[in-house]
mmCIF file of C-alpha atoms in Angstrom:
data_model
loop_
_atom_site.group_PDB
_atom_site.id
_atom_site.type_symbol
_atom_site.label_atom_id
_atom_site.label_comp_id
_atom_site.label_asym_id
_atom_site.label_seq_id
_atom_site.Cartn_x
_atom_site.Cartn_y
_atom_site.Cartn_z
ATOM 1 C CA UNK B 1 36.638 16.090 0.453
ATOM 2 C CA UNK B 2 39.007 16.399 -2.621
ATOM 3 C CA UNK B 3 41.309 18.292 -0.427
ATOM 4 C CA UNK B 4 41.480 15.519 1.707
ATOM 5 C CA UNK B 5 42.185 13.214 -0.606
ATOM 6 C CA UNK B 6 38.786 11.125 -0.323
ATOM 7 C CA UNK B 7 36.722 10.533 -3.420
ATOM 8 C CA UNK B 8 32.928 12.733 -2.532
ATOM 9 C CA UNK B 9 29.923 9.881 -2.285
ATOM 10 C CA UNK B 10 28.076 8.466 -5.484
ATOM 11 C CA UNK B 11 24.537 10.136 -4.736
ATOM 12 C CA UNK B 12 21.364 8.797 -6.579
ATOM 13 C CA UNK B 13 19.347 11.549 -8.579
ATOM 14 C CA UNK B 14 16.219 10.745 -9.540
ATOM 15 C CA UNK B 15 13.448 12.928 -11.244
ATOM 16 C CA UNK B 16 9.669 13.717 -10.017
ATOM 17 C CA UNK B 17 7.636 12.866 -12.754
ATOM 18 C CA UNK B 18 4.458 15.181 -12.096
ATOM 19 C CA UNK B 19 2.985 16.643 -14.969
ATOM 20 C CA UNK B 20 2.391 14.996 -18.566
ATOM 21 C CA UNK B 21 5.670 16.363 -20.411
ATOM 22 C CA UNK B 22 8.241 14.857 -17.773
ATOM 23 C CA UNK B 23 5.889 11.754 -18.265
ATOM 24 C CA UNK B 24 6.178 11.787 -22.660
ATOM 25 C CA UNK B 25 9.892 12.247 -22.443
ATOM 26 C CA UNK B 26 11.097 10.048 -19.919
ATOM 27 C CA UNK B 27 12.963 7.977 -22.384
ATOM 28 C CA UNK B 28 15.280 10.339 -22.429
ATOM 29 C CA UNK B 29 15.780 11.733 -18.759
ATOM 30 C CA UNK B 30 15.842 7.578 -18.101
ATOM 31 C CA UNK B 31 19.907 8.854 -19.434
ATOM 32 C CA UNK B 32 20.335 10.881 -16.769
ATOM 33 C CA UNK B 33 18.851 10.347 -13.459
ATOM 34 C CA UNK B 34 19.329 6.895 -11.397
ATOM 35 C CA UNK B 35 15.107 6.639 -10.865
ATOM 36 C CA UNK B 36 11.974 8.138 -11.675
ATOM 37 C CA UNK B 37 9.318 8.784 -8.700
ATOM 38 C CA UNK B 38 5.892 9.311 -10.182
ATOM 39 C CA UNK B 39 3.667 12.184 -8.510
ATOM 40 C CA UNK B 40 0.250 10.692 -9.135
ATOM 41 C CA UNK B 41 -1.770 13.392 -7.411
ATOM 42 C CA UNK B 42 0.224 15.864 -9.519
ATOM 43 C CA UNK B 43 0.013 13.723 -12.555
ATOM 44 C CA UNK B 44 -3.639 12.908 -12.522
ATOM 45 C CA UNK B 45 -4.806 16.329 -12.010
ATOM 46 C CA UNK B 46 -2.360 17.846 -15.735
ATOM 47 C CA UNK B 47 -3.257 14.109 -17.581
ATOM 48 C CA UNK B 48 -7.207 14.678 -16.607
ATOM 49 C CA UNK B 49 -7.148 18.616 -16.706
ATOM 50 C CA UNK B 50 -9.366 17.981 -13.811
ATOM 51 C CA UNK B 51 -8.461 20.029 -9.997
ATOM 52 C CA UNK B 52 -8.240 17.206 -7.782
ATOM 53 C CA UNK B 53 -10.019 19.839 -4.821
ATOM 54 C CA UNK B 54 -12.958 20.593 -6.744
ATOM 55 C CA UNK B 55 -15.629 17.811 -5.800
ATOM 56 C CA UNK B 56 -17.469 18.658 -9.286
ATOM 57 C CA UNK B 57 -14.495 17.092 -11.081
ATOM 58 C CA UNK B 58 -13.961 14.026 -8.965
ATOM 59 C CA UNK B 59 -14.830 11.228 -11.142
ATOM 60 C CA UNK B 60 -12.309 12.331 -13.572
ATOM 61 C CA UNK B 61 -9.388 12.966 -10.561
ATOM 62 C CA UNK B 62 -9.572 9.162 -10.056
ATOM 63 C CA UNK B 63 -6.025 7.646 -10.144
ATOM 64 C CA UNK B 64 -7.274 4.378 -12.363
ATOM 65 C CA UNK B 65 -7.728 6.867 -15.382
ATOM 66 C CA UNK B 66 -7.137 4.639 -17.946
ATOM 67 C CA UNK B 67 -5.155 7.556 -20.033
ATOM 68 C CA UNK B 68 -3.371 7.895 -16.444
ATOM 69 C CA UNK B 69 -2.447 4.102 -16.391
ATOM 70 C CA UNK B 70 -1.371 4.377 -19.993
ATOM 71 C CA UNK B 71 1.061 7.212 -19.307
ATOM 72 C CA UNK B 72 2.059 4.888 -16.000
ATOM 73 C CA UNK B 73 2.619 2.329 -18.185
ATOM 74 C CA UNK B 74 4.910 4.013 -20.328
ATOM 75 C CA UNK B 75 7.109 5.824 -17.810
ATOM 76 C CA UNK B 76 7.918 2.365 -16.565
ATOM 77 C CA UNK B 77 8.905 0.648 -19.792
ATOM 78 C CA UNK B 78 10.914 3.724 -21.005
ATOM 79 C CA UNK B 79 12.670 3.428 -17.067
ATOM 80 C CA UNK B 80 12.881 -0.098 -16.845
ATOM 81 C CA UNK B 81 14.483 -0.100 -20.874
ATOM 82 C CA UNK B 82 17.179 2.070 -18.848
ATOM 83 C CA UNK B 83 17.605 -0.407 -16.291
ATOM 84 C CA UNK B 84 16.236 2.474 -13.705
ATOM 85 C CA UNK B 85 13.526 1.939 -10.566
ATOM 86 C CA UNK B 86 10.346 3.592 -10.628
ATOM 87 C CA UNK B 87 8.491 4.698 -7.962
ATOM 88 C CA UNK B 88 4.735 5.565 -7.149
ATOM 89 C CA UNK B 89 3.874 8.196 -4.806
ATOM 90 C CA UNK B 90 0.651 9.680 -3.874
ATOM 91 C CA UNK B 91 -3.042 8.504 -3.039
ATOM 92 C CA UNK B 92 -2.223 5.570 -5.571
ATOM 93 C CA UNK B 93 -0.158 3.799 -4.091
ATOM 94 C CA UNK B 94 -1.929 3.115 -1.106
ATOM 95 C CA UNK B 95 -5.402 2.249 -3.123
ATOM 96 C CA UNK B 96 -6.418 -1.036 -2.506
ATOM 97 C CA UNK B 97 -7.721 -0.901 -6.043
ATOM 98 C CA UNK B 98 -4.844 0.514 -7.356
ATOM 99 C CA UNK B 99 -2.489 -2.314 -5.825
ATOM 100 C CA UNK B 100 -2.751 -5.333 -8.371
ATOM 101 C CA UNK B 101 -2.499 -3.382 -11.193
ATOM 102 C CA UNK B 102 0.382 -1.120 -10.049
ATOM 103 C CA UNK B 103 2.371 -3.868 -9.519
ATOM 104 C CA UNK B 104 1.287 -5.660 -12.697
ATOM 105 C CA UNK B 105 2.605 -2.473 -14.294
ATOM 106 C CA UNK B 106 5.623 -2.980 -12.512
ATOM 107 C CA UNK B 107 6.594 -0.287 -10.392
ATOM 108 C CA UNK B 108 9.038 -0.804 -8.435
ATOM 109 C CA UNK B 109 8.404 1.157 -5.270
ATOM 110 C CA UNK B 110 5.344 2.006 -3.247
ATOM 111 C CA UNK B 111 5.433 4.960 -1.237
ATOM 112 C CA UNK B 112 2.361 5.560 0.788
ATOM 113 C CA UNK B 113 1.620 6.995 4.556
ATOM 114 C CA UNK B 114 3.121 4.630 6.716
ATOM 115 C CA UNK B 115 -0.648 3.799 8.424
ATOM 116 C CA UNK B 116 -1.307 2.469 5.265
ATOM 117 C CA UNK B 117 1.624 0.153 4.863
ATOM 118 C CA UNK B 118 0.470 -2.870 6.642
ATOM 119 C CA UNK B 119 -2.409 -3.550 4.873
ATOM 120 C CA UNK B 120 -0.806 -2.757 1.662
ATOM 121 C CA UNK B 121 1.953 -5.526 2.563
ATOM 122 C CA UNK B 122 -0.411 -7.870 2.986
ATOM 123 C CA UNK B 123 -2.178 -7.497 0.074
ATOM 124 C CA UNK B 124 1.270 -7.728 -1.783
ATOM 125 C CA UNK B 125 1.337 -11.426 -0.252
ATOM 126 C CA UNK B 126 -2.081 -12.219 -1.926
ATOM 127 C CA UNK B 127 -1.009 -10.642 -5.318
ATOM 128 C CA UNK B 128 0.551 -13.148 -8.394
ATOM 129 C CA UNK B 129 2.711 -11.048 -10.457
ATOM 130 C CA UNK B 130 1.388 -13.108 -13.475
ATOM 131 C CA UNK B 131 -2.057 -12.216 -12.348
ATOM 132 C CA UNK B 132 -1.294 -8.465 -11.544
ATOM 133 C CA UNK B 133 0.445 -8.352 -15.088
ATOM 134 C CA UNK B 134 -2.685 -9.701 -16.413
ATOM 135 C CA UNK B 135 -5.002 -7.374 -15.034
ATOM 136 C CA UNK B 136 -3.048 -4.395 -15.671
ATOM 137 C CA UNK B 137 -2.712 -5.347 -19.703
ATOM 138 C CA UNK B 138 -7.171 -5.558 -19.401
ATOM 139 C CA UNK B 139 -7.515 -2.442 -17.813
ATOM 140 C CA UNK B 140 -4.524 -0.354 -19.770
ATOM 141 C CA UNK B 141 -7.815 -1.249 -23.174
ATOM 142 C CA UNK B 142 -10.776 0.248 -20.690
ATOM 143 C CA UNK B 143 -12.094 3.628 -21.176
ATOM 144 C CA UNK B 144 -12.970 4.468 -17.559
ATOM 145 C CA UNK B 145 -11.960 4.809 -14.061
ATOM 146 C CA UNK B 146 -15.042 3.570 -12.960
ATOM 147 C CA UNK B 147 -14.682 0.183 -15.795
ATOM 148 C CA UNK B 148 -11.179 0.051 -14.043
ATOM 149 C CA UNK B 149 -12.076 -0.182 -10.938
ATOM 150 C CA UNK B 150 -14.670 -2.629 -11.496
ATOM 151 C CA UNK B 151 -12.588 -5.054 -13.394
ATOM 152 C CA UNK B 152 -9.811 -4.753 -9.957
ATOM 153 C CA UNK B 153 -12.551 -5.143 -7.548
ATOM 154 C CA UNK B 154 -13.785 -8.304 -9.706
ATOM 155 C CA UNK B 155 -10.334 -9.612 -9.359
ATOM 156 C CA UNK B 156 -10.340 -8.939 -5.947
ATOM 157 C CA UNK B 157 -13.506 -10.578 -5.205
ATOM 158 C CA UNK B 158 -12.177 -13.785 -7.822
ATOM 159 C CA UNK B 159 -9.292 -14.503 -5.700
ATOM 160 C CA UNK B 160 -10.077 -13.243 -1.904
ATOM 161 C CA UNK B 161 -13.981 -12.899 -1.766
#
């Protein structure tokens, strides 16, 4: 392209942020990438030291890991500081549970498989970002997946039930 005089195209680069380090220093890769996609399957398996195959660890391979959320939570504030997107990838993003307080976190971007998108947008429709942001501050103090997914399934009920 230079030989031809044309300027090459501006592409994005973003960073996968799967594993717990990538997650505690993404203030600083927020300077060098244009967005952040977080791995969740990835993630929650390093934050929980728990194999997300093994159906003995299960309960602690849960997505709504508080210490999961937390580290979530983070990666979008040190992002968002940067003026850079975030995305979610993974189970996550397509867990009804998940949904509220995702966006309440707010991520940016949902990617999920696409049979799972048209339910998901029209739970989006339902969602307040007030109330999302709300939830998502209660359940970033829980201690537990399972306290976590009560409290979303509460608001759930609250608003839709």
């Amino acid at each position: 392209m230079a030989a031809e005089g044309l300027s090459p195209p501006r592409i994005p680069v973003g960073i996968m942020i799967e594993v717990p380090a990538a997650a505690l220093m993404a203030h600083l890769f927020a300077q060098e990438v244009d967005f952040f996609s977080l791995g969740t399957n990835d993630l929650t398996q390093y934050v929980m030291a728990a194999d997300r195959d093994s159906s003995a660890l299960l309960s602690l391979a849960d997505g709504l890991q508080p210490a999961l959320l937390r580290l979530i939570d983070s990666v979008v504030q040190a992002a968002h500081r940067a003026s850079k997107e975030v995305a979610i990838c993974g189970e996550l993003a397509a867990d009804p549970a998940a949904l509220a307080i995702l966006i309440g976190l707010g991520l940016d971007e949902l990617s999920m498989d696409a049979t799972a998108i048209p339910a998901t947008k029209e739970r989006i429709h339902r969602i307040s970002w007030a109330d999302a942001r709300r939830l998502a501050e209660e359940c970033l103090s829980l201690t537990s997946a399972t306290e976590v997914r009560a409290r979303a399934q509460g608001e759930t009920t609250e608003k839709h039930g």
